[in-house]
Coordinates of C-alpha atoms and ligand atoms in Angstrom, one line a residue:
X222 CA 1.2 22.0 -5.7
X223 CA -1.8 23.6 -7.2
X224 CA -1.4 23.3 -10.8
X225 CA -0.5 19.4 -10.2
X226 CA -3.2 16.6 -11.4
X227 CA -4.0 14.8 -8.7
X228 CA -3.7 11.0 -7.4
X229 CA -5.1 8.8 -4.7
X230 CA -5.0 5.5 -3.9
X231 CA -5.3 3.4 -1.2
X232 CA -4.6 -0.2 0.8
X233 CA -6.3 -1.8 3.4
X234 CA -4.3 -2.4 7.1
X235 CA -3.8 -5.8 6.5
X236 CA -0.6 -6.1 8.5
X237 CA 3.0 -5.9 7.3
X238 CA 3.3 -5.9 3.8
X239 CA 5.7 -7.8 1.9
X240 CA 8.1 -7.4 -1.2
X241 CA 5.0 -7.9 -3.7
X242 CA 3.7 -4.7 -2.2
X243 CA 6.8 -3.0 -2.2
X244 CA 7.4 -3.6 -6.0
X245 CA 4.2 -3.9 -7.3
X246 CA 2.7 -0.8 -5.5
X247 CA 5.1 1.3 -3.7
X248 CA 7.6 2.4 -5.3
X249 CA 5.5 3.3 -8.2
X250 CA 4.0 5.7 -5.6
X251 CA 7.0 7.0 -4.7
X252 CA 7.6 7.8 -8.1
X253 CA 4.0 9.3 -9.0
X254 CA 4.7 11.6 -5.8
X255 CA 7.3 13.7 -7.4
X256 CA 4.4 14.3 -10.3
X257 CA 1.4 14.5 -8.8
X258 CA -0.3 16.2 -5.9
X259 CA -0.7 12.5 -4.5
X260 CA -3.1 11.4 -1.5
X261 CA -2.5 7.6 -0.4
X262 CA -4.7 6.5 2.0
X263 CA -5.1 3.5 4.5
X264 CA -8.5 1.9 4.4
X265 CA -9.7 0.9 7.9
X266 CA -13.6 1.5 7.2
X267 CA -12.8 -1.2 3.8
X268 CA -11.0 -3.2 6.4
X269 CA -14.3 -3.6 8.5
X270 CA -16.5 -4.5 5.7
X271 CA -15.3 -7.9 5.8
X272 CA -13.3 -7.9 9.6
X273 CA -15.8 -6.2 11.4
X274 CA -15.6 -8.9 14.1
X275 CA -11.7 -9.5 14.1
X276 CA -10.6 -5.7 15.2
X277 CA -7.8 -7.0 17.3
X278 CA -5.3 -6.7 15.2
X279 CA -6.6 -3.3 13.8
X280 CA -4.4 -0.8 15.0
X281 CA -1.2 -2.6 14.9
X282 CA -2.0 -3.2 11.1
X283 CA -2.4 0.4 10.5
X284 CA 0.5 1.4 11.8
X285 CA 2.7 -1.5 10.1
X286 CA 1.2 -0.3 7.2
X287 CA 2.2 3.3 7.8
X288 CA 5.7 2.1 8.8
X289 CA 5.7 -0.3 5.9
X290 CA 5.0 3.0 3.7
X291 CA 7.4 5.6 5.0
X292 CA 9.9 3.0 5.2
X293 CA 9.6 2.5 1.7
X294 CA 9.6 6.7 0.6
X295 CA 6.1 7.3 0.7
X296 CA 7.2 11.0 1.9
X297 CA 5.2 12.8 4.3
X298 CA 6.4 16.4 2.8
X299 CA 5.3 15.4 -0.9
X300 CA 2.8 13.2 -0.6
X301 CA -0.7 13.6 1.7
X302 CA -0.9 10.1 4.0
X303 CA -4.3 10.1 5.7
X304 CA -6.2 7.2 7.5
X305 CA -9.7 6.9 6.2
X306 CA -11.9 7.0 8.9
X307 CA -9.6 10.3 10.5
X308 CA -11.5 12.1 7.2
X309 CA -15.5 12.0 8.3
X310 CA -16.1 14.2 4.9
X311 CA -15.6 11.2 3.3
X312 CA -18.3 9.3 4.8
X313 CA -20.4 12.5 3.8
X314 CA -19.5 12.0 0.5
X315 CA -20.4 8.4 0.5
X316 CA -24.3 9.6 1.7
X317 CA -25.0 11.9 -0.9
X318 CA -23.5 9.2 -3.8
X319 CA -25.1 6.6 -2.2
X320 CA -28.6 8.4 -3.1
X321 CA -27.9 8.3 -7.1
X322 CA -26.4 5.2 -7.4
X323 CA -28.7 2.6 -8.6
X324 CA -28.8 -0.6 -6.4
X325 CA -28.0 -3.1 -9.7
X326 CA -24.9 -0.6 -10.6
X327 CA -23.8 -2.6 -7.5
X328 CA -24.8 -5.7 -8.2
X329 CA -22.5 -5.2 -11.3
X330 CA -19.4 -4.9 -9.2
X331 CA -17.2 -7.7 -10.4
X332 CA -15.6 -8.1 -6.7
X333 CA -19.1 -8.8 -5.4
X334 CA -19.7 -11.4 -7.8
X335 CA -16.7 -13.2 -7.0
X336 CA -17.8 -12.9 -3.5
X337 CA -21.0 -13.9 -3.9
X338 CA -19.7 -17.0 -5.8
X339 CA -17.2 -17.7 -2.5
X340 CA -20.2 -17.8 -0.4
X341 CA -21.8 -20.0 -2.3
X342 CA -19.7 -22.5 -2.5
X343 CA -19.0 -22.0 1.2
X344 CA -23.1 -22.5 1.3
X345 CA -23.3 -19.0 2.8
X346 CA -26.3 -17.1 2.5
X347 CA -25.7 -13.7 0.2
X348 CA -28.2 -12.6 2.4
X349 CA -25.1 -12.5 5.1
X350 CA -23.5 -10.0 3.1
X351 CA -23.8 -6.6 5.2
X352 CA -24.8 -3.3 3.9
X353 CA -21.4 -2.6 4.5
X354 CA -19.9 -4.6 2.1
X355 CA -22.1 -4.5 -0.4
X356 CA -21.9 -0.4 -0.5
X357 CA -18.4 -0.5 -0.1
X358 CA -18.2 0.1 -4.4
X359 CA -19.9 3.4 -3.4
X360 CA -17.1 4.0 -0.5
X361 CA -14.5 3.8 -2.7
X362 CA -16.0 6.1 -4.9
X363 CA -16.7 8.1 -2.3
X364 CA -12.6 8.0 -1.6
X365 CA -11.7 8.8 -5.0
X366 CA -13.8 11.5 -5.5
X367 CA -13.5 13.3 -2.4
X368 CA -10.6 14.9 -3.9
X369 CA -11.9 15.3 -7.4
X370 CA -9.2 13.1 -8.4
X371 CA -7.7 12.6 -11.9
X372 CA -6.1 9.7 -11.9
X373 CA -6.4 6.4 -9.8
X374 CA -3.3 4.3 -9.4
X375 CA -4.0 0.7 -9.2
X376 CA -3.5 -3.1 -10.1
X377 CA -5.8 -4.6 -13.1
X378 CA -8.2 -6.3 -10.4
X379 CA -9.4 -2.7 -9.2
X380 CA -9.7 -1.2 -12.7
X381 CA -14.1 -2.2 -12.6
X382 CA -14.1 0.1 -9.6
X383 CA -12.5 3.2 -10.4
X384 CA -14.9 2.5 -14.5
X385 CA -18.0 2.7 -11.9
X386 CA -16.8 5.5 -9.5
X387 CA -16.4 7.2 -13.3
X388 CA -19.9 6.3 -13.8
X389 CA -21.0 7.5 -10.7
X390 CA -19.3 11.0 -11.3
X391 CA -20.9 11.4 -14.6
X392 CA -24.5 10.9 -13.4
X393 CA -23.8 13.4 -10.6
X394 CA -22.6 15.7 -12.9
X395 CA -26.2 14.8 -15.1
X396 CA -28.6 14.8 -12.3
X397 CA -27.7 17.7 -11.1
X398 CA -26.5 19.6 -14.5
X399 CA -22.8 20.6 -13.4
X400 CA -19.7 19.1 -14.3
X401 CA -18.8 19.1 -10.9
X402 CA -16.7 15.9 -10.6
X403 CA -14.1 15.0 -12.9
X404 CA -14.3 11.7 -13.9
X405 CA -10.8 10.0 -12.8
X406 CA -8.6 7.4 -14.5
X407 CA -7.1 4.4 -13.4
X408 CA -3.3 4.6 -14.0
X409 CA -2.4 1.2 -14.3
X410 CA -0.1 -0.3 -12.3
X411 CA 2.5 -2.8 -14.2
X412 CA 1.8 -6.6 -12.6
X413 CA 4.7 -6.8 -10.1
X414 CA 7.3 -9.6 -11.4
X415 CA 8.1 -10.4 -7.7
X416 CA 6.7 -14.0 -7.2
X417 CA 6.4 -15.8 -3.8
X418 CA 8.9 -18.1 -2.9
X419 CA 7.1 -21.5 -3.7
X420 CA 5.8 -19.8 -7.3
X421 CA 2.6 -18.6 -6.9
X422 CA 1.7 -15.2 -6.2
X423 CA 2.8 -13.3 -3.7
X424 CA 0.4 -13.4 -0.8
X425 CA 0.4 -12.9 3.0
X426 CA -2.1 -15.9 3.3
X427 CA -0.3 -18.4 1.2
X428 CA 2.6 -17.7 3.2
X429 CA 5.2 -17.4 0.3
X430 CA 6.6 -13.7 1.0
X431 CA 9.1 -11.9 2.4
X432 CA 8.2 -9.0 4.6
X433 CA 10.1 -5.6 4.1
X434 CA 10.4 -5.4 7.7
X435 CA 11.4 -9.2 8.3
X436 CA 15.4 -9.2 9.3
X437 CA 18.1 -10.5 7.9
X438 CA 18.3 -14.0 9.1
X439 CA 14.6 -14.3 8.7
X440 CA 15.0 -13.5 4.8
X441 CA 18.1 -15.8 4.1
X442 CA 16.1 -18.4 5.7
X443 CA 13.0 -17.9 3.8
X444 CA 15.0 -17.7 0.4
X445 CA 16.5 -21.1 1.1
X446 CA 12.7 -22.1 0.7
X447 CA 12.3 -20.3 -2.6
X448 CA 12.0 -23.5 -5.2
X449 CA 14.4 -23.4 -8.0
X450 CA 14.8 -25.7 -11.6
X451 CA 13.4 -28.6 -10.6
X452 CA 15.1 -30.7 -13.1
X453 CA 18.7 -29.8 -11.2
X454 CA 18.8 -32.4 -8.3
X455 CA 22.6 -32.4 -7.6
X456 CA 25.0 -29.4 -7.6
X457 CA 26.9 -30.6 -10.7
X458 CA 23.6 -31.2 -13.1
X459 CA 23.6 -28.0 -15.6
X460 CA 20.5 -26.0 -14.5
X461 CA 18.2 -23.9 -16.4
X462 CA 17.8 -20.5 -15.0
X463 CA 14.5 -20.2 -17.5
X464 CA 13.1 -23.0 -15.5
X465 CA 13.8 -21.5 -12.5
X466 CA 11.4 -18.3 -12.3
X467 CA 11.2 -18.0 -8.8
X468 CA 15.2 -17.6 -7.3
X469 CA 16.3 -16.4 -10.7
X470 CA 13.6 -13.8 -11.4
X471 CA 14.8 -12.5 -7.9
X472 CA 18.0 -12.1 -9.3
X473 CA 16.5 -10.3 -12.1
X474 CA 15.4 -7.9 -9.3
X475 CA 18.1 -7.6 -7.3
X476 CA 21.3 -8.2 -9.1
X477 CA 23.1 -5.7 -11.8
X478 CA 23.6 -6.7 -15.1
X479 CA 26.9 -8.6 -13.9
X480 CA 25.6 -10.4 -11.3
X481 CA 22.8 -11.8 -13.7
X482 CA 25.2 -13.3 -15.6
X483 CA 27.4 -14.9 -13.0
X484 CA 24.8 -17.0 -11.4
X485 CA 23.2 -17.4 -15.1
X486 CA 26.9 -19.0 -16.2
X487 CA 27.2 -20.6 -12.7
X488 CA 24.1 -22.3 -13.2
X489 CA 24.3 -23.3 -17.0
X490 CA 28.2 -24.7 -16.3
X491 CA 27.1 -26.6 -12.5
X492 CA 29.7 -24.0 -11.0
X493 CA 27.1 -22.9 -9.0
X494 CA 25.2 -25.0 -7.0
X495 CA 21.8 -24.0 -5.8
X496 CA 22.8 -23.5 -2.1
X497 CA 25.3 -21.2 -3.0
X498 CA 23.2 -19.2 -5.5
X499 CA 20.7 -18.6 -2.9
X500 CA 22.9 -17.4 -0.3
X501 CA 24.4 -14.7 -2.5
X502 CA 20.5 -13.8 -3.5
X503 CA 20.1 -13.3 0.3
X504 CA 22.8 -11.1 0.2
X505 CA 22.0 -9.3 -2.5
X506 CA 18.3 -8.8 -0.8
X507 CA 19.4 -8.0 2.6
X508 CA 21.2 -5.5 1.2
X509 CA 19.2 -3.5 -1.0
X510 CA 16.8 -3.3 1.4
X511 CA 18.9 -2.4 4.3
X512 CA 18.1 1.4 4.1
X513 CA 14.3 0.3 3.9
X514 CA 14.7 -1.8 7.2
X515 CA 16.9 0.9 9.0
X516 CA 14.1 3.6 8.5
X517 CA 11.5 1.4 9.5
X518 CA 13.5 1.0 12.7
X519 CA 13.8 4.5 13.2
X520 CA 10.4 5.2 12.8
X521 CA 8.9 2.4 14.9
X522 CA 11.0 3.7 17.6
X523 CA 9.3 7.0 17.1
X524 CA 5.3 6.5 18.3
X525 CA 4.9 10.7 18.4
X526 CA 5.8 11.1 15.0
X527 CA 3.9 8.5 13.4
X528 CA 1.2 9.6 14.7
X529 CA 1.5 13.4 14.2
X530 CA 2.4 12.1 10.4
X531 CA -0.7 10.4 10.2
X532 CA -3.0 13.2 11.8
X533 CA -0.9 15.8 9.9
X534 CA -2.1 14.2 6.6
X535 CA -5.7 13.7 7.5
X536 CA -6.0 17.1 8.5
X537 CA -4.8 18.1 5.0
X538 CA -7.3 15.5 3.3
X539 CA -10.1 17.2 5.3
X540 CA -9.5 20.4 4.3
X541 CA -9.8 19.3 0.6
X542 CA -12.2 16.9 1.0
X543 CA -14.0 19.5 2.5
X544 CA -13.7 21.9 -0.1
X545 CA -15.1 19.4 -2.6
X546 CA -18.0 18.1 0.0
X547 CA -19.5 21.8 0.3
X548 CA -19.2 22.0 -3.5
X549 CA -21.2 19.2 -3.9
X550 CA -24.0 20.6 -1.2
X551 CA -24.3 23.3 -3.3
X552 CA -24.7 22.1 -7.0
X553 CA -27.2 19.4 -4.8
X554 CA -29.0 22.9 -3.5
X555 CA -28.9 21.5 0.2
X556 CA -30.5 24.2 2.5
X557 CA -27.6 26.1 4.0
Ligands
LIG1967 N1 -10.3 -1.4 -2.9 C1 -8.9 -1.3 -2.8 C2 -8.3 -2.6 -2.4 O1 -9.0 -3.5 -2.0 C3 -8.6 -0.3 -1.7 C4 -9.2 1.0 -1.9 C5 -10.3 1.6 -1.3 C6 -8.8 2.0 -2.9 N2 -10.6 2.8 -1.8 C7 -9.7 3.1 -2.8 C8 -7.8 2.0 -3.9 C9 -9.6 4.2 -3.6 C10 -7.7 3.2 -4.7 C11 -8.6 4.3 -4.5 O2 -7.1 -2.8 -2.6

């Protein structure tokens, strides 16, 4: 493991995550793992900064993430799987960054702006925003850096961060005349092609997905939602399959080379009506992700070792987190 580059990246517990995640994030992990020493975190202190009043659901969404994850190949043995706030050095981290980072480098934060803009219009003082939130740039720096990280995988929308977390590193590394922190990388993550059902994209809150761990029935049914050429209203009008992004760039997922072309022919020639399409799609779905769904299972039946998976990791992230916090102390000539 030692001469490896290393990885991290991270998602907030938002609850079960759906097909969007799975091919947009995951199993681009999965595949970074076998590369990289790889550390993939779940986010709970990012989850307060805005739900710090709705902690309900908290710990049910951590661990639907975790299942969601190993379900998925995110492999204990290769990979380090940690929960955030289980790694205190973190937060360490965070205080001595938070000393050298000026307050406007913050202001800068894209995310911020768009949030400041959302509470605007919802006539919301930006005065509401907490400290929290507003540091939370700094956390995430904090995160990547805690592992002297080289690169960062993540989506286009996360790229500003990881430029300022590089910024961050490089002013350490001037204040205190060391080049102490490497300055990561974001390793950009291809936009996943997986839309949500009624075209838009895919999103728990614009209920249009399909869970990973939603059964069988519950994913035929939701594909006999998905929308499809709107210009074929009866079985035997010729349809378009490039008008019909949604059920067809599922196929493009899902389906070989042959099956493509069947339901591309069947679709062209009014062969195939739409019903019938999307009830071989289901198929096609419920099947690739069978194995997904059957480790899931086993897992969620298996409380001990979730959690010893979870504590297991985080004790490895502390040890090098650690190791980089005492560095840092040092090149900052903290009394010892
Ligand atoms: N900000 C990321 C998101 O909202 C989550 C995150 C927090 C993260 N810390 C990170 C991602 C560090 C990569 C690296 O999705």
């Amino acid at each position: 493991m030692e001469n490896k580059k290393r990885i991290m990246s991270g998602m907030r517990p938002t609850g079960r995550l759906h097909l969007g995640h799975y091919f947009g994030v995951l199993k681009n992990w999965v595949d970074l793992q076998e590369k990289y020493e790889s550390y993939f975190f779940i986010a709970d202190w990012h989850a307060l900064t805005t739900k710090y009043n709705q902690t309900d659901d908290l710990k049910d969404n951590v661990k639907n993430v975790l299942l969601d994850w190993l379900a998925s190949g995110i492999d204990p043995d290769k990979s380090i799987i940690y929960l955030q706030s289980f790694v205190p050095e973190t937060a360490m981290l965070h205080i001595y960054l938070s000393m050298i980072t000026p307050k406007n480098w913050v202001e800068r934060d894209p995310t911020l702006k768009d949030l400041a803009k959302i509470m605007k219009d919802k006539q919301e003082n930006m005065s509401n925003l907490s400290y929290g939130l507003f540091g939370y740039p700094v956390l995430m720096t904090a995160d990547i850096l805690s592992f002297n990280t080289h690169f960062v995988p993540v989506g286009i929308d996360q790229v500003a961060h990881v430029e300022l977390t590089r910024d961050i590193a490089r002013r350490f590394n001037n204040i205190y005349k060391s080049e102490y922190f490497v300055e990561p990388q974001p390793l950009l993550t291809k936009i996943s092609l997986m839309k949500g059902l009624d075209g838009n994209k895919m999103g728990k809150s614009f209920h249009n997905d399909i869970k990973i761990s939603d059964s069988e029935e519950v994913t035929e049914k939701k594909i006999k939602t998905g929308i499809t050429d709107r210009n074929r209203i009866r079985k035997d009008d010729k349809g378009n399959p490039d008008n019909c992004e949604v059920i067809f760039g599922y196929w493009q997922i899902f389906g070989s080379e042959n099956d493509v072309k069947e339901v591309c022919d069947g679709c062209k020639n009014a062969t195939m009506g739409c019903a019938q399409c999307k009830q071989k799609l289901a198929q096609k779905v419920n099947e690739t992700l069978r194995p997904i769904r059957e480790k899931r299972m086993q897992y969620e039946n298996n409380e001990k070792l979730i959690r010893e998976i979870l504590y297991d990791g985080s004790q490895k992230a502390r040890k090098k987190a650690k190791e980089v916090l005492d560095g840092a102390i040092d090149v900052i000539k903290m009394y010892k």
